[in-house]
CSV table of C-alpha atoms in Angstrom, one decimal:
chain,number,residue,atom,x,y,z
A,1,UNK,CA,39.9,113.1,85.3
A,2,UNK,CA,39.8,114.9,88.6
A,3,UNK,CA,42.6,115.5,90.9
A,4,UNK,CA,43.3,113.8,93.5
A,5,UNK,CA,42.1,115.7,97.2
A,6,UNK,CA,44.8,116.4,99.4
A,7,UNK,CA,44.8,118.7,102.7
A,8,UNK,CA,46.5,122.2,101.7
A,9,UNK,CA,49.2,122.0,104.7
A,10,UNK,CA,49.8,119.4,107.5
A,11,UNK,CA,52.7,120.8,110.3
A,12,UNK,CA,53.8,118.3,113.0
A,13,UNK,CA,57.2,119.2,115.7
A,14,UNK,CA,60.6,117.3,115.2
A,15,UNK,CA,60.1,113.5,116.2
A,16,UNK,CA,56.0,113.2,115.4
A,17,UNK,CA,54.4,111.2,113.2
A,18,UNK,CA,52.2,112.8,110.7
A,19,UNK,CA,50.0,111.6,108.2
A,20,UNK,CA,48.9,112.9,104.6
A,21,UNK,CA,45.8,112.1,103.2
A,22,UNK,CA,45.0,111.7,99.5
A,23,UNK,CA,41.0,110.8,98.5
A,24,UNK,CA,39.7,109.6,94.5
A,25,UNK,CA,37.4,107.6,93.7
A,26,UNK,CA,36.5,104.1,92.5
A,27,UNK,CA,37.6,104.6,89.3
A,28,UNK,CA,41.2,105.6,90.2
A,29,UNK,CA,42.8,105.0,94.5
A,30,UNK,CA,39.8,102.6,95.2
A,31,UNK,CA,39.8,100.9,91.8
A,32,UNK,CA,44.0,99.9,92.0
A,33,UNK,CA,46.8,99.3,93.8
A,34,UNK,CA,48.9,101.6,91.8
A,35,UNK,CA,49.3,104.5,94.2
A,36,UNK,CA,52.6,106.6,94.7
A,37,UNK,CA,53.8,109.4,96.4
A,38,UNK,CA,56.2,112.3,95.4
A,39,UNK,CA,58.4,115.1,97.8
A,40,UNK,CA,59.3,117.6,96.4
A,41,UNK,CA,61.4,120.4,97.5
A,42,UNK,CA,61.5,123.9,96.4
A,43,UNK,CA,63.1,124.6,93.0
A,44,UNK,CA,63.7,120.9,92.9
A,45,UNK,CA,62.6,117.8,91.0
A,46,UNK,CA,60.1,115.5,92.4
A,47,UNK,CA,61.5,111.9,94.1
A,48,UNK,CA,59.7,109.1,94.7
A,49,UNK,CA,59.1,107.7,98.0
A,50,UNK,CA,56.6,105.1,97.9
A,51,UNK,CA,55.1,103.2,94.5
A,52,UNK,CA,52.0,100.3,94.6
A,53,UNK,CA,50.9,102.2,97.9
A,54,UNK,CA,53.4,100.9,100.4
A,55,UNK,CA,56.8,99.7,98.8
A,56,UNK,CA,59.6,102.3,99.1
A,57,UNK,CA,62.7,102.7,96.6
A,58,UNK,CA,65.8,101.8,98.0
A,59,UNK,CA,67.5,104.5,99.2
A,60,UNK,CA,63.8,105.9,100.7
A,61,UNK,CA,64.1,106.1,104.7
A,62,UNK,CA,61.8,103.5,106.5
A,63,UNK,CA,60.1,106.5,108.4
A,64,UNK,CA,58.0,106.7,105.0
A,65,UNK,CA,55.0,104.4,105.0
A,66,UNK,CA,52.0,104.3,102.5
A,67,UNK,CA,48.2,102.5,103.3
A,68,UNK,CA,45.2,102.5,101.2
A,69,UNK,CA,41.9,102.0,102.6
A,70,UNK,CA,39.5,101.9,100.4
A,71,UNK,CA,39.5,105.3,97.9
A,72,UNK,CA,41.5,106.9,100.1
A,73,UNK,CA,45.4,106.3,100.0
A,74,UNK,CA,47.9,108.1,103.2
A,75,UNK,CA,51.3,108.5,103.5
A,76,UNK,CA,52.9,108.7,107.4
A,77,UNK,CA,56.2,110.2,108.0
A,78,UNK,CA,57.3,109.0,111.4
A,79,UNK,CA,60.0,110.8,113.4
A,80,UNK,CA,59.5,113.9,111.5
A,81,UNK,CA,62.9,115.8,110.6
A,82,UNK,CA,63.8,119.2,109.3
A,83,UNK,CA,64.3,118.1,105.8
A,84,UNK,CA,61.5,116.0,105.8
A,85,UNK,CA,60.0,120.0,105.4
A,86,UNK,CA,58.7,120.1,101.4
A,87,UNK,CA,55.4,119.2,99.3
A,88,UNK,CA,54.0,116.0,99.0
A,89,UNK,CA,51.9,114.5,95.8
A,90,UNK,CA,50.1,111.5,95.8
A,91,UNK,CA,49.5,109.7,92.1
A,92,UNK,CA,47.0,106.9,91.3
A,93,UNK,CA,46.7,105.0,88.0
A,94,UNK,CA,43.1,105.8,86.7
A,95,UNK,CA,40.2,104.0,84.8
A,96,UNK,CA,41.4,106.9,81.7
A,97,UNK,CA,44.9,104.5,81.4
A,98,UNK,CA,47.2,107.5,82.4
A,99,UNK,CA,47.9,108.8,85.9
A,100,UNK,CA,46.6,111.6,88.2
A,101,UNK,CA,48.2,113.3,90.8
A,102,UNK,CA,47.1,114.8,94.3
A,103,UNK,CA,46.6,118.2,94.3
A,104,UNK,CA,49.8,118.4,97.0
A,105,UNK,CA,50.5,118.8,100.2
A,106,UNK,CA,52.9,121.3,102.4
A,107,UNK,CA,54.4,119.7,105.3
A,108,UNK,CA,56.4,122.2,107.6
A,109,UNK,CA,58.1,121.4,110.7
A,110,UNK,CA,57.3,123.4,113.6
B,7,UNK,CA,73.7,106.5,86.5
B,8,UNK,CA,70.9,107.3,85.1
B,9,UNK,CA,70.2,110.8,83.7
B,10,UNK,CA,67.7,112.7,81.7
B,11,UNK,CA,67.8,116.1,80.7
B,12,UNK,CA,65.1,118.4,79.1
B,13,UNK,CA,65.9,120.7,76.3
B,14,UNK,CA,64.1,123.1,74.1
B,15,UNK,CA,62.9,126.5,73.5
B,16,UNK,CA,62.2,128.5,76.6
B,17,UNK,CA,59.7,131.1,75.5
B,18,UNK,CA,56.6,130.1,73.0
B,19,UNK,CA,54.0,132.4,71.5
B,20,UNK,CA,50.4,131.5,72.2
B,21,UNK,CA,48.7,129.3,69.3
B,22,UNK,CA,52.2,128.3,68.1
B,23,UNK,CA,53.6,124.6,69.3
B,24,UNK,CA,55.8,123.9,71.9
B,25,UNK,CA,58.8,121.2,71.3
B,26,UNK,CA,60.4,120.2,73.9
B,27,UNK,CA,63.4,116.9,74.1
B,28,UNK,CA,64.3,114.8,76.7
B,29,UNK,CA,67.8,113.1,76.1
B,30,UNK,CA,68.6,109.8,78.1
B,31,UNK,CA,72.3,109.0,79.4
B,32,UNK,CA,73.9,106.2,81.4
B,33,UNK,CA,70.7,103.8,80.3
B,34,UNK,CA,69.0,102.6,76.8
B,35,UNK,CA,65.5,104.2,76.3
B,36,UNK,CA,65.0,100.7,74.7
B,37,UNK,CA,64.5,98.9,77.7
B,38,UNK,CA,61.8,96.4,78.5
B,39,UNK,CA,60.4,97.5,81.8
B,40,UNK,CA,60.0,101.5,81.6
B,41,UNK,CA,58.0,103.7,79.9
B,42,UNK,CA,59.0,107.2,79.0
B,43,UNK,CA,57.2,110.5,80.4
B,44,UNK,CA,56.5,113.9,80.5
B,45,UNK,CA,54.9,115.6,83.5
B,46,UNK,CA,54.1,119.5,84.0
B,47,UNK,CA,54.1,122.1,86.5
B,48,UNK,CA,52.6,125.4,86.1
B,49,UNK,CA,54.4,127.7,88.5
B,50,UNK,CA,53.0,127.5,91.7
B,51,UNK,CA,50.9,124.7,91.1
B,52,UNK,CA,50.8,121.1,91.0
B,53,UNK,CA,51.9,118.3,88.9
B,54,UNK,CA,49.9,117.1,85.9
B,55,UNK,CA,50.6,114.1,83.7
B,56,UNK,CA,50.6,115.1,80.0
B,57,UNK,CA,51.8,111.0,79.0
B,58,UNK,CA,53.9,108.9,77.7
B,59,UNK,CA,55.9,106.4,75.6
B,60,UNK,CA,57.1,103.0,75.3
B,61,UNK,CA,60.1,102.6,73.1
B,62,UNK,CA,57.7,100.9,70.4
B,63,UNK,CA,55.8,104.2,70.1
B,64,UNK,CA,52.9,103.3,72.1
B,65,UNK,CA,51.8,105.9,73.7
B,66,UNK,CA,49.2,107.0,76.8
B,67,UNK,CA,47.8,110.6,76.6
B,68,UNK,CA,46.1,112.2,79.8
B,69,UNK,CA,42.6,112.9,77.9
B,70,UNK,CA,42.1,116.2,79.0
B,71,UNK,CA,45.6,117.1,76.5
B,72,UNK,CA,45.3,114.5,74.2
B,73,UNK,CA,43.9,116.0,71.1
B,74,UNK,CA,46.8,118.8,71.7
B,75,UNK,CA,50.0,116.5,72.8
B,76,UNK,CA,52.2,114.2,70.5
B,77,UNK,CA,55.3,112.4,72.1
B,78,UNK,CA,57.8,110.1,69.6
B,79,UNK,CA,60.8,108.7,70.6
B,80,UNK,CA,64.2,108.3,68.7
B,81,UNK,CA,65.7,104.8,69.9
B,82,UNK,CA,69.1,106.3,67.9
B,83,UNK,CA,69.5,109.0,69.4
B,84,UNK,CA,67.6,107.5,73.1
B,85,UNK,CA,65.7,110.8,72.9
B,86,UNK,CA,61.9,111.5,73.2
B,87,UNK,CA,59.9,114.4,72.7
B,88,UNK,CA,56.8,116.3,73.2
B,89,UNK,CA,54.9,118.4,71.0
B,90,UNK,CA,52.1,120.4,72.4
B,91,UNK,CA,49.9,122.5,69.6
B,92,UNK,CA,48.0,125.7,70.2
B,93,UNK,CA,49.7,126.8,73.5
B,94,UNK,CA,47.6,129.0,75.5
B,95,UNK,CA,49.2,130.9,78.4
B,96,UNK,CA,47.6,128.3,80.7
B,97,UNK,CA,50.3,126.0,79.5
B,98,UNK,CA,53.1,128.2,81.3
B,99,UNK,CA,55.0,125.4,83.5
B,100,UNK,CA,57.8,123.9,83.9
B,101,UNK,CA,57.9,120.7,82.0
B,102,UNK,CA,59.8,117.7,83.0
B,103,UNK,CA,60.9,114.4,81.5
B,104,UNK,CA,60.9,111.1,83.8
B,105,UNK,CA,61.3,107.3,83.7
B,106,UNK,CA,57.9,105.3,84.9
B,107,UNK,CA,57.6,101.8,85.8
B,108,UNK,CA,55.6,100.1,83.3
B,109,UNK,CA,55.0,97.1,86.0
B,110,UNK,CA,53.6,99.9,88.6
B,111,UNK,CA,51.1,101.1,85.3
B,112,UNK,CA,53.3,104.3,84.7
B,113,UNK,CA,52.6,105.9,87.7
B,114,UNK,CA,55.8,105.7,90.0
B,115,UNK,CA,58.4,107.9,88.2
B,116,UNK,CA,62.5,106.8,89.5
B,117,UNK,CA,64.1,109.3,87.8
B,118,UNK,CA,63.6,113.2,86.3
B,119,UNK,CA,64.9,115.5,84.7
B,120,UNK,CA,66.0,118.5,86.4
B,121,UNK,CA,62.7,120.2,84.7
B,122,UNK,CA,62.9,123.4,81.9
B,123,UNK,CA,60.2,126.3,82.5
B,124,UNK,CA,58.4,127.5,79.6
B,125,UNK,CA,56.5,130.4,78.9
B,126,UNK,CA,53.6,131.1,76.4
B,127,UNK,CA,53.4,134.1,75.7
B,128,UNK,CA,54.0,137.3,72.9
């Protein structure tokens, strides 16, 4: 049960859209529609912000969106904001019946 | 409102177990729709499912822990716990407790615990 493959760092300026990408395999992203994603900000717990790849919890801005396309899954933060500045994990369900997280993802705002 | 809050010794020596308990307030851990969870994060690192419980006792182990982790729950008290044998100091992490939807297959977690670091070591 391999992590999931996120990019190390992703940086976009106040008011861009950015775009996190998480890759499996067929036997976790590609294989279900169970895909989440976490932020998480220093010394902090993490909060979900999108569960079965593209529903958000209330509460969750609409400048959060999640896809999936085939075994990869994204998440795009449109009209990026200061606080929007923290680490992001992806998490699919997996053919081993638990979960598995991305191996996370610093966003910073330039 | 929901709460859950992570208790237990901070400091473990390697081989010995770690025991760590999540208390639930504001919410019954007998509910129908959520399963019961423990996630870890070794300083620095990411997050790694370690598994979780239904209020039944059935239970899902990440396989690469499994033949190490034990988690019960104790519908009295709406606690749950974790036992992890033969610690290693790769174990170091801070371990929270969290609330997974059993209708998204465990993996979206709505609520934590504010998280309690342990370290293995002599």
């Amino acid at each position: 049960q391999s992590a999931l493959t996120q990019p190390a760092s992703v940086s976009g300026s106040p008011g861009q859209s950015i775009t996190i990408s998480c890759t499996g395999t067929s036997s976790d992203i590609g294989g279900y529609n169970y895909v989440s994603w976490y932020q998480q900000h220093p010394g902090k717990a993490p909060k979900l912000m999108i569960y079965d790849v593209s529903y958000r919890p209330s509460g969750v801005s609409n400048r959060f969106s999640g896809s999936k396309s085939g075994n990869t899954a994204s998440l795009t933060i449109s009209g990026l904001q200061a606080e929007d500045e923290a680490d992001y994990y992806c998490s699919s369900f997996s053919s081993s019946g638990t979960g598995v997280f991305g191996t996370g993802t610093k966003v910073t705002v330039l | 409102q929901l709460q859950l809050q992570e208790s237990g010794p901070g400091l473990v020596k390697p081989s010995e177990t770690l025991s760590l308990t999540c208390t639930v307030s504001g919410a019954s851990i007998s509910t129908t729709n959520y399963h019961w969870g423990w996630i870890r994060q070794p300083p620095g690192k990411g997050l790694a499912w370690i598994g979780s419980i239904y209020y039944s006792g059935s239970t899902y182990y990440n396989p690469s822990l499994k033949s190490r982790v034990t988690i019960s729950v104790d519908t009295s008290k709406n606690q749950f716990s974790l036992k992890l044998s033969s610690v290693t100091a790769a174990d170091t992490a801070v371990y929270y407790c969290a609330r997974l939807d059993r209708n998204t297959a465990m993996v979206s977690a709505d609520y934590w615990g504010r998280g309690t670091l342990v370290t293995v070591s002599s």
